[in-house]
Amino acid sequence: LGIGAVGSTDSAPAATTLDDTLPVVVAQGPSQSLYLYWEAPDAQWYGPLGIGAPGTAWSAPSVVVGQNGLPVVSVQGPEHSLYLYWEEPGGQWEGPFQVGDVGTTYSSPSMAQGSSDLPMIAVQGPDNSLWTYQEDGSGQWTTTMGVGPIGSTFSSPSLATSPSGRAVIAVQGPADSLSVYWQAGDPAQWYGPLGPGASGSTDAAPSVGISGTGEPVVAVQGPSDTLSVYWEAADNQWYGPLGPGVPGSTNAAPSVAINEAGEPVVGVEGPSNTLWIYWKAADDQWYGPLGPGAPGSVNGSADPGSQNPAPTPPSALGNHIAAVAVSEDGVSDDPASTNFSFDCNPFTTLLYPDMADSSCGYDAAFGVQDGNEEWCADFAKWVWQASGVTSDLDVLTPSAATFYTWGVANGESMPVFSGSPQVGDAIVFFPPGDLGTYADHVGIVSAVNSNGTINIVNGDFLNGSNIEVEEDDDVLPGPYAAAIWNPGEEWVYVAP
């Protein structure tokens, strides 16, 4: 049944049911909009209703039924944010509400009903980490950063909850493995990863459901386009892979649901863009494929969570840069100043001896007369140079934007809002649309933390009564930059 016209759907749709009977479907519409379709009691389908304007939906959405019995939708919003939409009892839709800040969401979200039927969301976070969000019942959301640490998550996650509200998440882990995380205890704590699928076992985002006996079941696209199933049994052990789908049977990420009998049913894209269904029966046997969708009826979409590159370990050069930058924490203007038009510092003189200014103080540690200049770029350049970076340093000037110019000259791609910083990188902040022409600031990444945040060492930062070198820890660049400069501030990482 074609409820959406040709050209109406640009991602994998998501569905749920209201009152356990009436389906609701959401999908990414044209121009990154968000569309809703629904079936009414008269068995007619209605829609699309545009609940998200063009430019608001940058991934496949996810939908659950909220505490009030009405749908709640999440989607990756602009600039790697996380957006939420919800229906009010009067039939009006509200949103977007920005649950996750800019630079926090690098995949399609996955939603489930958590404790007290309150929505929970899982996403691939910065630097291939795994993050969750949980509503507390008052409209506030709690963020758990680093459920899976950096380098743990290479697909959109799949989230399911048991009848008690305990959550299980399945993701594609490093080296195409399958990783599972779960909640236990009171209050609930996250545990994992457990790896039921070895390296090479998982070629796309997995899907998880909770069986009628309360144990999770995971379906994945396995090697050679097979369909593989893993499951936890009552003895708390994981089993699998079981291969109900032979090689060539599974050409996209599968989706698993639990039927009325409590048994899993899996839908996949089969050969020639067909829709195939597999199911487990009460005799513990798997059956299928059943092909309800004819050839050409299914068009799989790329998983946005699979597109972040694997983070690389810190290099010796990067660690040296970080150590040099951190060692200068607290170096300040002399004389003290709170006005960047009078900004005496040693780093400018160290790079440009002719900039020494007799109106400035003398830095005994470096043995130089300070120079008067706004100096965030001078500090970052000096740190790189002192750490052994030599290539094209003449490109770097007192303008912070020249670090981006340097990166271009050295063949770097430097995507805006990148999720993969490395220790020793320069992080360049700039107003929207000014990339390559103007930058507000450049700092040095001194650490990449396991939860996906970073530490930054900044030259030329106003701190109380003086301008100085300042280290800021556990930073999310989006909210950090918005608070210091402007909402919508953008950034790139430049590798030395």
Phi, psi and omega in degrees: 000124184265092181276343177242131183292167176304131179085006185269347190226118185249013179205175172296131179281168174228147185221154170211178179235143175261138182055027178064010183225321190262118183282148173232134182235134174238149181206158172286121180267188181300146176058039178057040172268179181231121185248147177235136173233149180209151175261134179263168179301341177278010178069014175263146177264143181231153179128177007278144168258125184274090182277342176233127183292163175307139180088004183256345187238110185247020177200177167295140179274175174223147184221142172222170172270126182279185184298332181270009179081009181244158187288146173234133186236137172237153181201153172290122180266188181300150173059037177059041172263179178235120183252148179231138174232150179207152179265136175270161181304334179279003179091001179273144176261139179245151178128174006278142170255126185274098180285316182249133183295166174306135178083019181247347192230116185236029179200175165294140175282164172230131184242153173206164174277118177271209181298144182058028179061026178270140185292144174235145182229139173239140178218159165284119182267192183301143173057042176061038173263179179234123181238153174230156176230140181223127175282143184260002180101344179250012183089359178265149181241136175258130180256129172250105181276142173071034168307316166248128185290176179304143180079014184256343197227117186234028174202170166299139179282165171236125186243133174221154179232147177282170177304335178276356180092001177286141189255151172228136178235134173244137178219160168282119182266190181301148176056037177059039174268177175244123181241142179235136175238150183210157176263144174206163176088174179220106006289158186295132175241153178269141178228155178128180007275144166259136186250079178290339178247121184290174176306135180085004185269346194225112186255006179198178178298133178280174174224136183236143173224164178253120184291173180296340177267003174093004180259147180285148174232132183238133174247138180221158166279114183266187182301148179059031177060041172272172170249120182244142180236135174237150181208151173263135180259177183297341178274010179068014176261148176264144182230155179128176006277141168260135187250080177290340179248122185287169175308136181087001185270343193226108188248017176196175176299134179279173173225132182245140174225164180249126183277182184298335178277000181082015182253149182285145172233133184239132173251137180220161168276116180268191181300149177058034177058040174271170171249121180242145180238136172236150181209151177260133183258176182296341178274011179068015176259147175265143181231156179128176009273143168257133187251080179286343180250124184291165175308136181085002184270346184235126179237100181296149179242152180293143177277116182299336180288346182273358191262356174282129178292156177295132177293145179262150179298154177303140179270165176299320178296314180300317178296322178295316178302314181299318181296317179296315181298313182296326182295341180264004179305126179099346175299129191229171178296147174220113003287162180302143183211149169241014183236117185291351175282345173232098201221071188276124185212157181281335189292324177299315180293323179299325179275322187228085186305330180291349180276357177304136188235124183295343177278353179263170178279176179254128179266108184291328182295321180262345180070039180224153169283130182296157175247152183260106179191145169299129201229021177298317180289324176298317180298311182298319179296316180298319179299312178300313183296317180293341181265356176110005174285129184234340189288123170055033182294341177294341177294331184278123180241182175296355175275124180300331182296340182289344173294322174295317177302318178298317179297318177299316181296336180259015171078022180272148180275319173052060180296142176296140181062029181304144178264012187230066174289157175232149177301132182096347177296151163273136174250122185251123179256137182211154177294155180305130177086357183259010182304126178090349181243322181209144175224146177280329188191155168225136176230181181244130176284114182261345177199146170245113189274158187296338181270002178100355174276172178229161168256140181233134170257124186242129167273154173065045177250134178282122182226099179070248187260006181206163176263134189203179168279130184228132173261127177245124185256157175056050186267135162259115188304325183300295180295328178300310182290322179297323180288327183273319185247269185219149169303139182087001178307140182246168181205158172222158174254135179242119182278138181289000000 
